[in-house]
Amino acid sequence: MVEWRLLIVLLSLLAGAMVIWFFYYRRRMLRLMVDMVKALEDTFKPVDKNYYLLGYLVGFRAIYDLPRSSPFRKAYILLTLIPRHSLLYYPIARFVTMRFDRLEVAVEPRARVEEDFYLRRLSYMGLGLGRAPDTTSFPVRERVRTINGSFEIYYSNPTLKKIVHYISSSNVKIYRVITSREGQLISILTEANPKTVKEVYDILVKVSDITC
């Protein structure tokens, strides 16, 4: 009988902790989404925009039509958040599945993309907006170590190795870069941080300059 009472007390305490945890992190996650929207819109300055929620606290997709002054016609945004609001699932997501809040930005340049390129951080395995390209189509595969991490890159034009320099010299933790002639898109996957959105945009512009 004592064991059952103790179990009921422990379950009650856990339930109370879960409620407090949920409301605390719910507020933080909603704040992050709001801050990300503001940072993205201040940086890309869309003339038209559409948002699609991915569940209550999962994140969102967005499509921006960009002004003529921008080097890009459109931007496609995907924000997915770690489920911090779930006390029981958060440790699994944090250390096994997602590991970080993800922001992926894919842009459609006004100029034609003329080079295929694929970069991934060696510590990263996962999915994003763009499917990873068929690496067998690249003549060169190389692993590069930098002060900001190790990367695997696939390319045909040696000039594209400059992209590694852009990433390693930035303050943004980039996990993947894809440029695609077939899709006419350039995409970057990084950690979601409102303070680094402008720098992500600047990297996209630099990548566009050497691949278009």
mmCIF file of C-alpha atoms in Angstrom:
data_model
loop_
_atom_site.group_PDB
_atom_site.id
_atom_site.type_symbol
_atom_site.label_atom_id
_atom_site.label_comp_id
_atom_site.label_asym_id
_atom_site.label_seq_id
_atom_site.Cartn_x
_atom_site.Cartn_y
_atom_site.Cartn_z
ATOM 1 C CA MET A 1 0.000 0.000 0.000
ATOM 2 C CA VAL A 2 2.845 2.359 0.877
ATOM 3 C CA GLU A 3 4.468 1.686 -2.491
ATOM 4 C CA TRP A 4 1.243 2.596 -4.351
ATOM 5 C CA ARG A 5 0.882 5.826 -2.395
ATOM 6 C CA LEU A 6 4.502 6.719 -3.131
ATOM 7 C CA LEU A 7 3.956 5.980 -6.827
ATOM 8 C CA ILE A 8 0.855 8.190 -6.908
ATOM 9 C CA VAL A 9 2.779 11.025 -5.211
ATOM 10 C CA LEU A 10 5.654 10.711 -7.691
ATOM 11 C CA LEU A 11 3.289 10.666 -10.671
ATOM 12 C CA SER A 12 1.503 13.735 -9.318
ATOM 13 C CA LEU A 13 4.814 15.570 -8.941
ATOM 14 C CA LEU A 14 5.819 14.559 -12.468
ATOM 15 C CA ALA A 15 2.495 15.755 -13.860
ATOM 16 C CA GLY A 16 2.926 19.093 -12.101
ATOM 17 C CA ALA A 17 6.472 19.454 -13.388
ATOM 18 C CA MET A 18 5.311 18.644 -16.930
ATOM 19 C CA VAL A 19 2.669 21.374 -16.824
ATOM 20 C CA ILE A 20 5.113 24.001 -15.553
ATOM 21 C CA TRP A 21 7.726 22.866 -18.091
ATOM 22 C CA PHE A 22 5.212 23.017 -20.965
ATOM 23 C CA PHE A 23 4.060 26.572 -20.320
ATOM 24 C CA TYR A 24 7.593 27.860 -19.722
ATOM 25 C CA TYR A 25 9.030 26.449 -22.953
ATOM 26 C CA ARG A 26 5.860 27.119 -24.914
ATOM 27 C CA ARG A 27 6.392 30.833 -24.293
ATOM 28 C CA ARG A 28 10.058 30.623 -25.291
ATOM 29 C CA MET A 29 9.333 28.684 -28.494
ATOM 30 C CA LEU A 30 6.614 31.089 -29.583
ATOM 31 C CA ARG A 31 8.982 33.992 -28.892
ATOM 32 C CA LEU A 32 11.650 32.360 -31.040
ATOM 33 C CA MET A 33 9.226 31.910 -33.935
ATOM 34 C CA VAL A 34 8.152 35.550 -33.711
ATOM 35 C CA ASP A 35 11.769 36.729 -33.580
ATOM 36 C CA MET A 36 12.692 34.517 -36.549
ATOM 37 C CA VAL A 37 9.841 35.920 -38.641
ATOM 38 C CA LYS A 38 10.906 39.481 -37.858
ATOM 39 C CA ALA A 39 14.573 38.796 -38.635
ATOM 40 C CA LEU A 40 13.729 37.003 -41.889
ATOM 41 C CA GLU A 41 11.378 39.721 -43.103
ATOM 42 C CA ASP A 42 13.750 42.534 -42.119
ATOM 43 C CA THR A 43 16.532 40.787 -44.076
ATOM 44 C CA PHE A 44 14.728 39.517 -47.181
ATOM 45 C CA LYS A 45 12.138 42.338 -47.360
ATOM 46 C CA PRO A 46 9.499 40.253 -49.171
ATOM 47 C CA VAL A 47 6.883 42.010 -51.302
ATOM 48 C CA ASP A 48 4.566 39.041 -50.793
ATOM 49 C CA LYS A 49 4.698 36.245 -48.228
ATOM 50 C CA ASN A 50 2.843 33.096 -47.278
ATOM 51 C CA TYR A 51 3.301 31.169 -44.041
ATOM 52 C CA TYR A 52 2.242 27.602 -43.286
ATOM 53 C CA LEU A 53 2.319 26.402 -39.668
ATOM 54 C CA LEU A 54 3.731 22.918 -39.107
ATOM 55 C CA GLY A 55 1.635 22.177 -36.059
ATOM 56 C CA TYR A 56 1.307 24.317 -32.962
ATOM 57 C CA LEU A 57 4.936 24.440 -31.830
ATOM 58 C CA VAL A 58 6.749 22.559 -34.597
ATOM 59 C CA GLY A 59 7.680 25.544 -36.746
ATOM 60 C CA PHE A 60 6.616 26.861 -40.138
ATOM 61 C CA ARG A 61 7.236 26.986 -43.859
ATOM 62 C CA ALA A 62 7.242 30.274 -45.714
ATOM 63 C CA ILE A 63 7.444 31.418 -49.321
ATOM 64 C CA TYR A 64 8.641 34.945 -50.064
ATOM 65 C CA ASP A 65 8.367 36.850 -53.308
ATOM 66 C CA LEU A 66 11.322 39.215 -53.246
ATOM 67 C CA PRO A 67 11.710 42.752 -54.641
ATOM 68 C CA ARG A 68 13.419 43.450 -57.953
ATOM 69 C CA SER A 69 16.360 44.956 -56.072
ATOM 70 C CA SER A 70 17.116 41.515 -54.586
ATOM 71 C CA PRO A 71 19.454 39.083 -56.389
ATOM 72 C CA PHE A 72 16.828 36.401 -55.702
ATOM 73 C CA ARG A 73 13.322 35.965 -57.089
ATOM 74 C CA LYS A 74 11.967 33.807 -54.286
ATOM 75 C CA ALA A 75 12.984 32.466 -50.910
ATOM 76 C CA TYR A 76 11.697 29.253 -49.350
ATOM 77 C CA ILE A 77 11.989 29.022 -45.576
ATOM 78 C CA LEU A 78 11.707 26.016 -43.289
ATOM 79 C CA LEU A 79 11.905 26.442 -39.513
ATOM 80 C CA THR A 80 11.638 23.356 -37.298
ATOM 81 C CA LEU A 81 12.052 23.487 -33.528
ATOM 82 C CA ILE A 82 13.173 20.924 -30.994
ATOM 83 C CA PRO A 83 10.098 19.866 -28.939
ATOM 84 C CA ARG A 84 11.312 21.583 -25.789
ATOM 85 C CA HIS A 85 7.741 21.829 -24.493
ATOM 86 C CA SER A 86 7.621 18.059 -23.928
ATOM 87 C CA LEU A 87 9.535 17.175 -20.765
ATOM 88 C CA LEU A 88 9.587 13.466 -21.592
ATOM 89 C CA TYR A 89 10.427 13.670 -25.308
ATOM 90 C CA TYR A 90 12.833 16.615 -25.228
ATOM 91 C CA PRO A 91 15.909 14.627 -24.012
ATOM 92 C CA ILE A 92 15.419 12.126 -26.856
ATOM 93 C CA ALA A 93 15.050 14.866 -29.468
ATOM 94 C CA ARG A 94 17.942 16.885 -28.069
ATOM 95 C CA PHE A 95 20.502 14.103 -28.096
ATOM 96 C CA VAL A 96 19.227 11.559 -30.644
ATOM 97 C CA THR A 97 17.056 13.052 -33.391
ATOM 98 C CA MET A 98 16.964 16.812 -34.139
ATOM 99 C CA ARG A 99 19.644 18.097 -31.729
ATOM 100 C CA PHE A 100 19.110 21.752 -32.686
ATOM 101 C CA ASP A 101 16.484 24.200 -33.946
ATOM 102 C CA ARG A 102 16.817 24.177 -37.736
ATOM 103 C CA LEU A 103 16.532 26.961 -40.231
ATOM 104 C CA GLU A 104 16.834 26.136 -43.907
ATOM 105 C CA VAL A 105 16.693 28.865 -46.509
ATOM 106 C CA ALA A 106 16.496 28.034 -50.208
ATOM 107 C CA VAL A 107 16.625 30.879 -52.716
ATOM 108 C CA GLU A 108 15.912 31.074 -56.436
ATOM 109 C CA PRO A 109 18.480 33.439 -57.976
ATOM 110 C CA ARG A 110 17.523 35.799 -60.789
ATOM 111 C CA ALA A 111 20.643 34.666 -62.650
ATOM 112 C CA ARG A 112 20.848 31.049 -63.742
ATOM 113 C CA VAL A 113 22.656 28.612 -61.425
ATOM 114 C CA GLU A 114 25.506 27.198 -63.504
ATOM 115 C CA GLU A 115 27.332 25.024 -60.967
ATOM 116 C CA ASP A 116 26.374 22.045 -58.802
ATOM 117 C CA PHE A 117 27.907 21.970 -55.348
ATOM 118 C CA TYR A 118 27.264 20.024 -52.165
ATOM 119 C CA LEU A 119 28.730 20.622 -48.704
ATOM 120 C CA ARG A 120 27.841 18.955 -45.455
ATOM 121 C CA ARG A 121 29.290 19.206 -41.981
ATOM 122 C CA LEU A 122 30.689 15.808 -41.051
ATOM 123 C CA SER A 123 28.896 15.843 -37.699
ATOM 124 C CA TYR A 124 25.510 16.314 -39.373
ATOM 125 C CA MET A 125 23.167 13.674 -40.753
ATOM 126 C CA GLY A 126 19.585 14.671 -41.450
ATOM 127 C CA LEU A 127 16.923 16.060 -43.743
ATOM 128 C CA GLY A 128 15.921 19.541 -44.839
ATOM 129 C CA LEU A 129 14.077 21.350 -47.600
ATOM 130 C CA GLY A 130 16.277 20.006 -50.345
ATOM 131 C CA ARG A 131 17.123 16.376 -50.923
ATOM 132 C CA ALA A 132 20.846 15.691 -50.894
ATOM 133 C CA PRO A 133 22.143 15.395 -54.461
ATOM 134 C CA ASP A 134 23.460 12.229 -56.065
ATOM 135 C CA THR A 135 27.088 12.481 -55.022
ATOM 136 C CA THR A 136 28.224 9.991 -57.676
ATOM 137 C CA SER A 137 27.680 12.701 -60.304
ATOM 138 C CA PHE A 138 30.470 14.856 -58.857
ATOM 139 C CA PRO A 139 33.996 14.287 -60.158
ATOM 140 C CA VAL A 140 35.640 15.563 -56.972
ATOM 141 C CA ARG A 141 34.975 14.598 -53.360
ATOM 142 C CA GLU A 142 37.082 16.172 -50.642
ATOM 143 C CA ARG A 143 37.186 16.470 -46.862
ATOM 144 C CA VAL A 144 38.241 19.811 -45.475
ATOM 145 C CA ARG A 145 39.164 20.723 -41.901
ATOM 146 C CA THR A 146 38.684 24.289 -40.740
ATOM 147 C CA ILE A 147 38.731 26.096 -37.410
ATOM 148 C CA ASN A 148 34.921 25.911 -37.430
ATOM 149 C CA GLY A 149 34.636 22.192 -38.117
ATOM 150 C CA SER A 150 35.188 19.521 -40.739
ATOM 151 C CA PHE A 151 33.249 19.351 -43.988
ATOM 152 C CA GLU A 152 32.776 17.018 -46.897
ATOM 153 C CA ILE A 153 32.422 18.785 -50.236
ATOM 154 C CA TYR A 154 31.487 17.642 -53.733
ATOM 155 C CA TYR A 155 32.195 19.800 -56.760
ATOM 156 C CA SER A 156 33.508 19.949 -60.326
ATOM 157 C CA ASN A 157 34.817 23.524 -60.463
ATOM 158 C CA PRO A 158 37.724 24.253 -58.036
ATOM 159 C CA THR A 159 36.533 27.866 -57.714
ATOM 160 C CA LEU A 160 33.628 26.577 -55.640
ATOM 161 C CA LYS A 161 35.990 25.730 -52.785
ATOM 162 C CA LYS A 162 35.688 29.403 -51.860
ATOM 163 C CA ILE A 163 32.328 28.494 -50.347
ATOM 164 C CA VAL A 164 34.161 26.602 -47.600
ATOM 165 C CA HIS A 165 36.057 29.782 -46.766
ATOM 166 C CA TYR A 166 32.819 31.805 -46.611
ATOM 167 C CA ILE A 167 31.373 29.314 -44.134
ATOM 168 C CA SER A 168 34.442 28.716 -41.975
ATOM 169 C CA SER A 169 35.085 32.464 -41.598
ATOM 170 C CA SER A 170 31.515 33.260 -40.536
ATOM 171 C CA ASN A 171 29.911 33.213 -37.102
ATOM 172 C CA VAL A 172 27.095 30.992 -38.364
ATOM 173 C CA LYS A 173 27.169 27.235 -37.802
ATOM 174 C CA ILE A 174 26.322 25.919 -41.260
ATOM 175 C CA TYR A 175 25.413 22.251 -41.610
ATOM 176 C CA ARG A 176 24.694 21.947 -45.314
ATOM 177 C CA VAL A 177 24.935 23.908 -48.569
ATOM 178 C CA ILE A 178 23.460 22.780 -51.888
ATOM 179 C CA THR A 179 23.510 24.510 -55.252
ATOM 180 C CA SER A 180 21.487 22.834 -57.972
ATOM 181 C CA ARG A 181 21.432 23.518 -61.697
ATOM 182 C CA GLU A 182 18.440 21.225 -62.086
ATOM 183 C CA GLY A 183 16.333 22.913 -59.414
ATOM 184 C CA GLN A 184 17.858 26.374 -59.908
ATOM 185 C CA LEU A 185 18.127 26.756 -56.144
ATOM 186 C CA ILE A 186 20.759 27.523 -53.534
ATOM 187 C CA SER A 187 20.031 26.299 -50.012
ATOM 188 C CA ILE A 188 21.677 26.602 -46.626
ATOM 189 C CA LEU A 189 20.837 24.655 -43.481
ATOM 190 C CA THR A 190 21.858 26.214 -40.178
ATOM 191 C CA GLU A 191 20.842 26.614 -36.563
ATOM 192 C CA ALA A 192 17.836 28.861 -36.061
ATOM 193 C CA ASN A 193 19.057 32.110 -34.543
ATOM 194 C CA PRO A 194 17.499 35.518 -35.276
ATOM 195 C CA LYS A 195 20.885 37.202 -34.772
ATOM 196 C CA THR A 196 22.543 35.302 -37.634
ATOM 197 C CA VAL A 197 19.847 35.574 -40.335
ATOM 198 C CA LYS A 198 21.561 38.563 -41.975
ATOM 199 C CA GLU A 199 24.860 36.683 -42.151
ATOM 200 C CA VAL A 200 23.116 33.659 -43.685
ATOM 201 C CA TYR A 201 21.700 35.980 -46.338
ATOM 202 C CA ASP A 202 25.157 37.421 -47.040
ATOM 203 C CA ILE A 203 26.557 33.899 -47.524
ATOM 204 C CA LEU A 204 23.741 33.096 -49.945
ATOM 205 C CA VAL A 205 24.640 36.184 -51.961
ATOM 206 C CA LYS A 206 28.327 35.179 -52.069
ATOM 207 C CA VAL A 207 27.477 31.615 -53.109
ATOM 208 C CA SER A 208 25.185 32.991 -55.793
ATOM 209 C CA ASP A 209 27.961 35.234 -57.109
ATOM 210 C CA ILE A 210 30.284 32.306 -57.856
ATOM 211 C CA THR A 211 27.722 29.705 -58.968
ATOM 212 C CA CYS A 212 25.563 31.864 -61.241
#
